[in-house]
mmCIF file of C-alpha atoms in Angstrom:
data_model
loop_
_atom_site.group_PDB
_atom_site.id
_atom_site.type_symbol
_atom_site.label_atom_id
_atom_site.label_comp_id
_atom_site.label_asym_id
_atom_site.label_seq_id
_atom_site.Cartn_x
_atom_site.Cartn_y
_atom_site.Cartn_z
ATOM 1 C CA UNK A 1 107.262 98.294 130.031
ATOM 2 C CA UNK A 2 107.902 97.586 126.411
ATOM 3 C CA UNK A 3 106.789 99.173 123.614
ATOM 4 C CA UNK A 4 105.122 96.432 122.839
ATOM 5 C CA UNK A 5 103.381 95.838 125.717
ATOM 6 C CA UNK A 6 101.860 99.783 125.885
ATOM 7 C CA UNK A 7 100.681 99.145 121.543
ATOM 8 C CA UNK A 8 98.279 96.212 123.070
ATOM 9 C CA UNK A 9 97.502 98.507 126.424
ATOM 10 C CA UNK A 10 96.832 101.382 124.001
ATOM 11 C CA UNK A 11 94.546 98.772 121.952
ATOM 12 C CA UNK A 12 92.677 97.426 124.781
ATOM 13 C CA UNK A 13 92.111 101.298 126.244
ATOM 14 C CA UNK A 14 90.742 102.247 122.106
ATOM 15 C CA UNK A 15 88.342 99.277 122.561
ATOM 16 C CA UNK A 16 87.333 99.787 126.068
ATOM 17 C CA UNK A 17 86.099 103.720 125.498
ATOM 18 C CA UNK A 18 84.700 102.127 122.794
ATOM 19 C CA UNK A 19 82.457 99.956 124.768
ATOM 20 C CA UNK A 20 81.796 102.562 127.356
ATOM 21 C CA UNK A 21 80.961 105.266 124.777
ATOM 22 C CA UNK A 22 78.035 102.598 123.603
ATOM 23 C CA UNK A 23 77.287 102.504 127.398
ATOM 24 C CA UNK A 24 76.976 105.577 127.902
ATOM 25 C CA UNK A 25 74.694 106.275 124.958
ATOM 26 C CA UNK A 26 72.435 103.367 126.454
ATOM 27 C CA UNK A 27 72.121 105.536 129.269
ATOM 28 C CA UNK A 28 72.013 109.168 129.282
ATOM 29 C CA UNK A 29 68.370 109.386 128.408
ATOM 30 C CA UNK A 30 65.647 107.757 130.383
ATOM 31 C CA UNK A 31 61.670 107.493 130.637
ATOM 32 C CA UNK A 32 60.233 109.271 133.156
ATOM 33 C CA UNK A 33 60.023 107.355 136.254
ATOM 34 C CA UNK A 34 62.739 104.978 135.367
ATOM 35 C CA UNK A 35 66.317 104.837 136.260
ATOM 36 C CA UNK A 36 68.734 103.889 133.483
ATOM 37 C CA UNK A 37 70.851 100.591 134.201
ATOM 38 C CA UNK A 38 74.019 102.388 134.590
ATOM 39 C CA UNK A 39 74.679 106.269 136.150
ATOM 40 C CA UNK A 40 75.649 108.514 133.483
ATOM 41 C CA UNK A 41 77.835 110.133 136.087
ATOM 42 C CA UNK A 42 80.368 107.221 136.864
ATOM 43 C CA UNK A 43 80.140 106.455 133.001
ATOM 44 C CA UNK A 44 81.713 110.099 132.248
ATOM 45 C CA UNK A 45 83.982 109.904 135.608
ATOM 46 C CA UNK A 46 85.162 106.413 134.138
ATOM 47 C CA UNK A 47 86.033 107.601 130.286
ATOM 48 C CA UNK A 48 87.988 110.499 131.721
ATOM 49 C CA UNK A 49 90.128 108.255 133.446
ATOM 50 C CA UNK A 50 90.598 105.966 130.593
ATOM 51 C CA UNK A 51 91.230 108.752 128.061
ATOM 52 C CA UNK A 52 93.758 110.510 130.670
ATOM 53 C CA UNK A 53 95.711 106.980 130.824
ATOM 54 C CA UNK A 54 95.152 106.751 126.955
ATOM 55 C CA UNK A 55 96.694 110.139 125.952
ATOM 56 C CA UNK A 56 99.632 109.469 128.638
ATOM 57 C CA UNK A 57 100.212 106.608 126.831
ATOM 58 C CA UNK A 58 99.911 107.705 122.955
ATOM 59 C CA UNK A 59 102.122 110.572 124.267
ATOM 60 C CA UNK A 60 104.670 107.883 125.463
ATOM 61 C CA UNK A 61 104.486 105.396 122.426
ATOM 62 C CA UNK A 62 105.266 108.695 120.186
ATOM 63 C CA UNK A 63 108.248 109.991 121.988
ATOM 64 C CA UNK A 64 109.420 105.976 122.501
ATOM 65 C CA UNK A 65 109.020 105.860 118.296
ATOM 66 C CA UNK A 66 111.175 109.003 117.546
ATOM 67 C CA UNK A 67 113.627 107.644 119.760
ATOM 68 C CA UNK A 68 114.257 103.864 118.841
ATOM 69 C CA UNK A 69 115.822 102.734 115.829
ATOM 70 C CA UNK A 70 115.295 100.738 112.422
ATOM 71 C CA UNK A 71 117.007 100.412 109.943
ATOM 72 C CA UNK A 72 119.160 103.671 110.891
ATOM 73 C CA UNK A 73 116.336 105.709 111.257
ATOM 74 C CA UNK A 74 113.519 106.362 113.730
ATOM 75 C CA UNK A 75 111.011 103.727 114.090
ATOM 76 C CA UNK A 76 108.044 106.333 113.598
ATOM 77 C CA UNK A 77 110.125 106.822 109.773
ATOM 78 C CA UNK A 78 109.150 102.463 109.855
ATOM 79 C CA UNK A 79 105.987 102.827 110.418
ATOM 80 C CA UNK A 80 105.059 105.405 107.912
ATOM 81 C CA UNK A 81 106.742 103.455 105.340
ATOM 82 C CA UNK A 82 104.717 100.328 106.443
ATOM 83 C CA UNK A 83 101.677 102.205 106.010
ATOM 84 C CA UNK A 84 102.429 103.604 102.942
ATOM 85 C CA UNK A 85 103.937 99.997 101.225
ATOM 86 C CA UNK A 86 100.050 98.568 102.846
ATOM 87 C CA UNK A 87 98.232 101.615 100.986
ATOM 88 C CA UNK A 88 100.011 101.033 97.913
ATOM 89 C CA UNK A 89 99.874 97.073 97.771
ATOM 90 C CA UNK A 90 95.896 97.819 98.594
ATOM 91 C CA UNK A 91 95.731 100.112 95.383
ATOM 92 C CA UNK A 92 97.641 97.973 93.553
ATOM 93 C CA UNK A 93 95.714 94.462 94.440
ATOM 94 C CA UNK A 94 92.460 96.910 93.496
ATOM 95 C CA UNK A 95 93.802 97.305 90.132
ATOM 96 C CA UNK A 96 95.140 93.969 89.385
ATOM 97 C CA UNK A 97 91.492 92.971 90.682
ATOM 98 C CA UNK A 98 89.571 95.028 87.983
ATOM 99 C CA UNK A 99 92.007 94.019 85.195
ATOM 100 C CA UNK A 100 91.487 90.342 86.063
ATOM 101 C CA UNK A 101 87.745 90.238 85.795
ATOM 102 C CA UNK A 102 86.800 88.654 82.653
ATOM 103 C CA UNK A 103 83.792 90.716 80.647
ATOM 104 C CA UNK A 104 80.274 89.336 81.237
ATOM 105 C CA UNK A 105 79.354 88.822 77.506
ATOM 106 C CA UNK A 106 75.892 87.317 76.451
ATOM 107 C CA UNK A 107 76.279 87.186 73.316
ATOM 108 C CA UNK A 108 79.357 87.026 71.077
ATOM 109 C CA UNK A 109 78.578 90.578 68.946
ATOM 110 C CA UNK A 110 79.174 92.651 72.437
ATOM 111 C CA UNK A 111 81.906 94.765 72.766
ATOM 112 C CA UNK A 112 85.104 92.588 74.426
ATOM 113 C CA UNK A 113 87.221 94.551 77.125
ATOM 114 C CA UNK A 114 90.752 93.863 77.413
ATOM 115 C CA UNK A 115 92.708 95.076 80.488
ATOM 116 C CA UNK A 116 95.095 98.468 79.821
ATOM 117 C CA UNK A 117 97.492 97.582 81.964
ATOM 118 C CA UNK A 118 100.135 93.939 82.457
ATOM 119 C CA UNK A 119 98.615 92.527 85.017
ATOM 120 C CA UNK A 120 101.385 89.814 85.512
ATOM 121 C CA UNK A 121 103.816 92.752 86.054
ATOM 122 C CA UNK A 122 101.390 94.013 88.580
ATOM 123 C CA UNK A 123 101.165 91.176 90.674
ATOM 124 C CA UNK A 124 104.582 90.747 90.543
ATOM 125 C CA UNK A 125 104.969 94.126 92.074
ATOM 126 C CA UNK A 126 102.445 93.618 94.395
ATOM 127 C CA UNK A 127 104.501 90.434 95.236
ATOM 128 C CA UNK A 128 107.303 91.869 95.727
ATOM 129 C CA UNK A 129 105.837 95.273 98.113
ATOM 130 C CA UNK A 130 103.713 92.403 99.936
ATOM 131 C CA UNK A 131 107.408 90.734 100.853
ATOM 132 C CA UNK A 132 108.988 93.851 101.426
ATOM 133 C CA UNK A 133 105.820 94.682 104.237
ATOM 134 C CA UNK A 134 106.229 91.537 105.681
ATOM 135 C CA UNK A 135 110.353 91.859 106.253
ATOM 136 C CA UNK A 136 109.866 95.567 107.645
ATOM 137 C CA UNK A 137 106.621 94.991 109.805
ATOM 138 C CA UNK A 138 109.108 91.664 111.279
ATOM 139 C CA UNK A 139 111.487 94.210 111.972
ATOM 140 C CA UNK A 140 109.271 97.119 113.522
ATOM 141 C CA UNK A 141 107.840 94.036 115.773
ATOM 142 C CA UNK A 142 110.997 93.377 116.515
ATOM 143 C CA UNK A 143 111.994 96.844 117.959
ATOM 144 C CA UNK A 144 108.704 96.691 119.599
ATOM 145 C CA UNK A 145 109.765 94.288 121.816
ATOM 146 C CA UNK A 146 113.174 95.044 122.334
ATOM 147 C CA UNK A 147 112.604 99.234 123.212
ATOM 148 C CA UNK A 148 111.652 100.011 126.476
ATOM 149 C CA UNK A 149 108.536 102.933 126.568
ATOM 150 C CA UNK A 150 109.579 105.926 127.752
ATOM 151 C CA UNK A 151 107.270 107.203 130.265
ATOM 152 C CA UNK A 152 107.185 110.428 131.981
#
């Protein structure tokens, strides 16, 4: 299997507990007299099989991402830097945002705010770090496809 392949299996599994942890809650308590739609039983019997396969495969998709390669390093080193480039282009965008907004004036004797920051060298940077995601996240998907999972 490729790594690929156990990232959308891993997905799927993340949304399916999902779904049965809403089931469940629909069903462990009942009137009096009534049985609820589903048996709390197979519910629980059913999550502990899908959270077994789930942490088999998280365990795999970790040791698979210390072991394949990007960019001369491990891919796990990839995917922290793709989630730190995402968190700052996020913060960044935020800021650009604020500076942006024009002030609301009703009348011309209010108080005008100017932004504190260049704005045009901010979205230039964002720009850039939103180009520089794109190239590395083609790359990790890359690797994902290309590295078998290594399964115990």
């Amino acid at each position: 299997m490729k790594l690929a392949e156990a990232l959308q299996e891993r997905a799927d599994l993340n949304r399916r507990v999902e779904q049965l942890r809403a089931r469940l809650s629909n069903n462990v308590v009942m009137q009096e007299g009534v049985k609820p739609e589903e048996s709390p039983d197979a519910l629980l019997n059913e999550m502990d099989a899908l959270l077994n396969r789930l942490e088999a495969l998280i365990i795999a998709i970790n040791r698979t991402n210390m072991a394949a390669i990007v960019d001369g390093a491990p891919l796990s080193d990839a995917l922290a830097r793709r989630d730190v480039l995402k968190m700052r282009i996020n913060m960044l965008r935020n800021v650009v945002d604020q500076a942006s907004r024009l002030a609301q004036r009703s009348r011309g004797d209010e108080i005008r705010q100017l932004p504190a920051v260049d704005v045009r060298a901010l979205q230039r940077q964002v720009d850039d770090l939103s180009r520089d995601f794109r190239l590395l996240d083609n790359r990790i998907q890359a690797a994902n496809w290309a590295t078998e999972l290594i399964e115990n």
